[in-house]
């Protein structure tokens, strides 16, 4: 049975608000809120401010990571939303990030990570417990 | 002039040593050494150990990030090496990681991030100063 361990959204946000992309506190708060919206569990967030401009933000989650790197001078930021399990609403998080940074255009590639051919269904990663119980 | 802001290696390492992938200290030390080999400047590293097994490691660098997520039970780990500027030797870092985790097979996709059409050559990101001086 072909199954993937991870799901990775590779996102380019263009023509964002430059002031927002250069505000390290705002970027961190936005990324943390996006994690919350997705339903992922935050482990730790790290942000870094560049000289003369730009911010990097990383949130390690129980289900992998969210990262953002901003180039305010071009209104651009690179987002990565890497999750595992099937309970994370990564597209709601993406919608929130796109709206909050006021991106005028964007592109997304969705990549499956770690595709394996396993004899049994993966059980050890986060699952919708209630849903699976309900079908038993 | 078409130019990209970032360079992203998306790497799958298969059939690695399970014990190494499950050793949080080893994973962190290996990722930090890979950053050093690449010539990138480490800002902060974060690791997280999963129950019952698996490790996440993230290193925020001045030039973006290195991440690893391991599934020891499948001998698999997902690596991401996201860098900007043209001084980082990401493939040397990748070679080191592949060898150190004893991957028996692997795949790599290299993606350009933030491709923009700019009238001038990007100057504000890390450059090989000596090389550019030498050609003047």
Short mmCIF file of C-alpha atoms in Angstrom, two decimals:
data_model
loop_
_atom_site.label_atom_id
_atom_site.label_comp_id
_atom_site.label_asym_id
_atom_site.label_seq_id
_atom_site.Cartn_x
_atom_site.Cartn_y
_atom_site.Cartn_z
CA UNK A 1 0.00 0.00 0.00
CA UNK A 2 1.63 3.25 -1.12
CA UNK A 3 1.60 5.78 1.70
CA UNK A 4 3.42 9.02 2.41
CA UNK A 5 4.79 10.05 5.77
CA UNK A 6 4.68 13.80 5.24
CA UNK A 7 2.91 16.48 3.30
CA UNK A 8 4.79 19.62 2.27
CA UNK A 9 3.30 22.86 0.95
CA UNK A 10 5.92 24.99 -0.79
CA UNK A 11 4.50 28.47 -1.08
CA UNK A 12 5.58 31.71 -2.70
CA UNK A 13 3.72 34.83 -1.55
CA UNK A 14 4.23 37.84 -3.83
CA UNK A 15 3.40 41.54 -3.46
CA UNK A 16 2.85 41.36 0.26
CA UNK A 17 2.83 44.38 2.58
CA UNK A 18 6.50 45.26 3.05
CA UNK A 19 6.02 46.74 6.51
CA UNK A 20 4.36 43.59 7.79
CA UNK A 21 7.10 41.37 6.32
CA UNK A 22 9.74 43.43 8.09
CA UNK A 23 8.06 43.34 11.51
CA UNK A 24 9.66 40.47 13.41
CA UNK A 25 7.02 40.42 16.15
CA UNK A 26 4.20 40.44 13.63
CA UNK A 27 5.78 37.67 11.56
CA UNK A 28 6.22 35.44 14.62
CA UNK A 29 2.70 36.11 15.91
CA UNK A 30 1.24 35.39 12.47
CA UNK A 31 3.16 32.14 12.03
CA UNK A 32 2.20 30.95 15.51
CA UNK A 33 -1.45 31.77 14.84
CA UNK A 34 -1.29 29.89 11.52
CA UNK A 35 -0.01 26.84 13.38
CA UNK A 36 -2.93 27.12 15.79
CA UNK A 37 -5.45 27.45 12.94
CA UNK A 38 -4.04 24.31 11.32
CA UNK A 39 -4.59 22.33 14.50
CA UNK A 40 -0.90 21.48 14.82
CA UNK A 41 0.80 21.48 18.23
CA UNK A 42 3.59 24.03 18.62
CA UNK A 43 6.84 22.82 20.18
CA UNK A 44 8.96 25.98 19.83
CA UNK A 45 9.23 29.09 17.68
CA UNK A 46 12.41 30.87 16.64
CA UNK A 47 12.62 34.18 14.81
CA UNK A 48 15.59 36.07 13.44
CA UNK A 49 15.78 39.60 12.11
CA UNK A 50 18.13 40.44 9.27
CA UNK A 51 20.18 43.54 8.69
CA UNK A 52 19.19 45.68 6.85
CA UNK A 53 15.78 43.97 6.41
CA UNK A 54 13.98 40.64 6.37
CA UNK A 55 12.78 38.13 8.92
CA UNK A 56 13.12 34.37 9.31
CA UNK A 57 10.56 32.54 11.38
CA UNK A 58 10.48 28.85 12.21
CA UNK A 59 7.92 26.99 14.28
CA UNK A 60 8.76 23.42 15.16
CA UNK A 61 5.50 21.52 15.61
CA UNK A 62 4.73 18.00 16.83
CA UNK A 63 3.88 17.25 13.20
CA UNK A 64 7.09 18.73 11.61
CA UNK A 65 7.47 22.48 10.85
CA UNK A 66 6.23 25.82 9.53
CA UNK A 67 8.86 28.26 8.20
CA UNK A 68 8.77 31.72 6.66
CA UNK A 69 11.57 33.81 5.17
CA UNK A 70 10.71 37.36 4.14
CA UNK A 71 12.26 39.81 1.67
CA UNK A 72 10.32 43.01 2.43
CA UNK A 73 12.24 44.93 -0.25
CA UNK A 74 10.56 42.70 -2.87
CA UNK A 75 7.26 42.15 -1.05
CA UNK A 76 8.08 38.46 -1.20
CA UNK A 77 8.11 35.65 1.34
CA UNK A 78 8.81 31.93 1.11
CA UNK A 79 6.56 29.72 3.22
CA UNK A 80 6.93 26.03 3.97
CA UNK A 81 4.25 24.04 5.75
CA UNK A 82 5.48 20.50 6.40
CA UNK A 83 3.10 18.25 8.33
CA UNK A 84 2.49 14.59 9.04
CA UNK A 85 -0.63 12.72 9.99
CA UNK A 86 -4.06 13.47 8.54
CA UNK A 87 -5.54 15.86 11.08
CA UNK A 88 -3.74 19.07 10.11
CA UNK A 89 -5.63 21.68 8.12
CA UNK A 90 -2.65 23.08 6.24
CA UNK A 91 -4.72 24.95 3.63
CA UNK A 92 -6.61 26.94 6.27
CA UNK A 93 -3.24 27.95 7.70
CA UNK A 94 -2.04 28.93 4.23
CA UNK A 95 -5.17 30.99 3.56
CA UNK A 96 -4.66 32.84 6.83
CA UNK A 97 -0.98 33.56 6.08
CA UNK A 98 -1.72 34.76 2.54
CA UNK A 99 -4.47 37.10 3.76
CA UNK A 100 -2.54 38.37 6.76
CA UNK A 101 0.59 39.26 4.79
CA UNK A 102 -1.73 40.79 2.14
CA UNK A 103 -0.21 38.80 -0.71
CA UNK A 104 -1.56 39.99 -4.07
CA UNK A 105 -0.45 36.80 -5.80
CA UNK A 106 0.90 33.43 -4.77
CA UNK A 107 1.85 29.96 -5.92
CA UNK A 108 1.73 26.62 -4.13
CA UNK A 109 3.29 23.23 -4.80
CA UNK A 110 2.15 20.30 -2.69
CA UNK A 111 4.71 17.53 -2.33
CA UNK A 112 4.31 14.17 -0.62
CA UNK A 113 7.38 13.32 1.44
CA UNK A 114 8.61 9.83 2.26
CA UNK A 115 6.42 7.73 -0.01
CA UNK A 116 6.80 4.11 1.11
CA UNK A 117 5.19 0.87 0.04
CA UNK A 118 4.06 -0.65 3.32
CA UNK A 119 2.03 -3.79 3.96
CA UNK A 120 -0.17 -2.13 6.60
CA UNK A 121 -1.82 1.21 7.13
CA UNK A 122 0.29 3.67 9.13
CA UNK A 123 -1.07 3.86 12.65
CA UNK A 124 1.56 5.55 14.77
CA UNK A 125 1.15 9.11 13.51
CA UNK A 126 -1.56 11.54 14.61
CA UNK A 127 -4.98 10.33 13.53
CA UNK A 128 -8.54 11.54 13.79
CA UNK A 129 -9.29 9.24 16.72
CA UNK A 130 -12.97 10.11 16.93
CA UNK A 131 -13.50 9.56 13.22
CA UNK A 132 -11.75 6.21 13.22
CA UNK A 133 -13.69 5.11 16.31
CA UNK A 134 -16.94 6.21 14.73
CA UNK A 135 -16.42 3.90 11.78
CA UNK A 136 -15.70 0.86 13.92
CA UNK B 1 17.15 39.85 -15.31
CA UNK B 2 15.58 36.70 -13.87
CA UNK B 3 17.02 35.96 -10.45
CA UNK B 4 16.02 33.76 -7.55
CA UNK B 5 16.22 34.73 -3.90
CA UNK B 6 16.54 31.26 -2.45
CA UNK B 7 17.68 27.78 -3.25
CA UNK B 8 15.92 24.78 -1.71
CA UNK B 9 17.13 21.19 -1.67
CA UNK B 10 14.29 18.77 -0.89
CA UNK B 11 15.88 15.50 0.09
CA UNK B 12 14.61 12.03 0.93
CA UNK B 13 17.12 9.73 2.66
CA UNK B 14 16.09 6.08 2.63
CA UNK B 15 17.42 3.01 4.45
CA UNK B 16 19.40 4.98 7.00
CA UNK B 17 20.66 3.55 10.30
CA UNK B 18 17.60 3.47 12.56
CA UNK B 19 19.59 3.90 15.77
CA UNK B 20 21.24 7.06 14.48
CA UNK B 21 17.91 8.52 13.32
CA UNK B 22 16.44 7.95 16.77
CA UNK B 23 19.31 9.57 18.69
CA UNK B 24 18.29 13.18 19.30
CA UNK B 25 21.77 14.31 20.33
CA UNK B 26 23.34 12.69 17.29
CA UNK B 27 20.77 14.19 14.94
CA UNK B 28 21.33 17.69 16.32
CA UNK B 29 25.12 17.39 16.25
CA UNK B 30 25.00 16.07 12.67
CA UNK B 31 22.71 18.85 11.45
CA UNK B 32 24.83 21.53 13.13
CA UNK B 33 27.99 20.08 11.58
CA UNK B 34 26.30 20.02 8.15
CA UNK B 35 25.52 23.72 8.53
CA UNK B 36 29.18 24.37 9.36
CA UNK B 37 30.37 22.33 6.35
CA UNK B 38 28.09 24.36 4.07
CA UNK B 39 29.64 27.61 5.29
CA UNK B 40 26.30 28.91 6.57
CA UNK B 41 26.09 30.84 9.85
CA UNK B 42 24.01 29.19 12.56
CA UNK B 43 21.52 31.37 14.42
CA UNK B 44 19.82 28.75 16.60
CA UNK B 45 19.09 25.03 16.65
CA UNK B 46 15.97 23.34 18.00
CA UNK B 47 15.44 19.61 18.37
CA UNK B 48 12.41 17.64 19.45
CA UNK B 49 12.11 13.97 20.30
CA UNK B 50 8.94 12.09 19.51
CA UNK B 51 7.19 9.38 21.46
CA UNK B 52 7.62 6.51 20.73
CA UNK B 53 10.35 7.36 18.19
CA UNK B 54 11.58 9.96 15.73
CA UNK B 55 13.39 13.26 15.93
CA UNK B 56 12.81 16.71 14.46
CA UNK B 57 15.76 19.03 14.10
CA UNK B 58 15.74 22.60 12.83
CA UNK B 59 18.68 24.95 12.47
CA UNK B 60 17.86 28.55 11.65
CA UNK B 61 20.79 30.02 9.73
CA UNK B 62 21.57 33.55 8.57
CA UNK B 63 20.82 32.25 5.07
CA UNK B 64 17.42 30.55 5.89
CA UNK B 65 17.22 26.99 7.37
CA UNK B 66 18.20 23.33 7.56
CA UNK B 67 15.56 20.88 8.82
CA UNK B 68 15.42 17.14 9.36
CA UNK B 69 12.53 14.91 10.40
CA UNK B 70 13.30 11.26 11.06
CA UNK B 71 11.18 8.08 11.01
CA UNK B 72 13.61 5.51 12.47
CA UNK B 73 11.02 2.75 12.14
CA UNK B 74 11.25 3.13 8.35
CA UNK B 75 14.93 4.14 8.15
CA UNK B 76 13.70 7.33 6.48
CA UNK B 77 14.36 11.00 7.02
CA UNK B 78 13.20 14.14 5.23
CA UNK B 79 15.84 16.84 4.83
CA UNK B 80 15.38 20.40 3.69
CA UNK B 81 18.29 22.71 2.98
CA UNK B 82 17.03 26.20 2.17
CA UNK B 83 19.71 28.84 1.54
CA UNK B 84 20.11 32.26 -0.01
CA UNK B 85 23.13 33.98 -1.46
CA UNK B 86 25.74 32.21 -3.56
CA UNK B 87 28.38 31.29 -0.99
CA UNK B 88 26.73 28.25 0.62
CA UNK B 89 27.96 24.81 -0.34
CA UNK B 90 24.67 22.99 0.13
CA UNK B 91 25.73 19.86 -1.73
CA UNK B 92 28.72 19.28 0.53
CA UNK B 93 26.34 19.51 3.48
CA UNK B 94 23.98 17.06 1.80
CA UNK B 95 26.81 14.60 1.09
CA UNK B 96 27.84 14.74 4.73
CA UNK B 97 24.28 14.15 5.97
CA UNK B 98 23.69 11.25 3.58
CA UNK B 99 26.95 9.56 4.61
CA UNK B 100 26.53 10.22 8.32
CA UNK B 101 22.99 8.81 8.50
CA UNK B 102 24.22 5.89 6.33
CA UNK B 103 21.49 6.31 3.74
CA UNK B 104 21.51 3.44 1.25
CA UNK B 105 19.45 5.42 -1.27
CA UNK B 106 18.24 8.98 -1.63
CA UNK B 107 16.53 11.48 -3.90
CA UNK B 108 16.98 15.22 -4.28
CA UNK B 109 14.90 17.94 -5.89
CA UNK B 110 16.43 21.39 -6.21
CA UNK B 111 13.93 24.22 -6.32
CA UNK B 112 14.58 27.91 -6.88
CA UNK B 113 12.52 30.04 -4.51
CA UNK B 114 11.32 33.59 -5.17
CA UNK B 115 12.18 33.98 -8.84
CA UNK B 116 11.87 37.67 -9.68
CA UNK B 117 12.54 39.72 -12.78
CA UNK B 118 14.69 42.56 -11.51
CA UNK B 119 16.43 45.33 -13.43
CA UNK B 120 19.67 45.00 -11.44
CA UNK B 121 21.74 42.21 -9.98
CA UNK B 122 20.91 41.41 -6.35
CA UNK B 123 23.58 42.87 -4.11
CA UNK B 124 22.23 42.78 -0.59
CA UNK B 125 22.50 39.07 0.09
CA UNK B 126 25.69 37.22 1.08
CA UNK B 127 28.24 37.31 -1.74
CA UNK B 128 31.70 35.97 -2.35
CA UNK B 129 33.31 39.35 -1.69
CA UNK B 130 36.83 38.25 -2.55
CA UNK B 131 35.77 36.69 -5.82
CA UNK B 132 33.79 39.72 -6.91
CA UNK B 133 36.68 42.03 -6.01
CA UNK B 134 39.10 39.85 -7.91
CA UNK B 135 37.15 40.27 -11.13
CA UNK B 136 37.03 44.05 -10.92
#
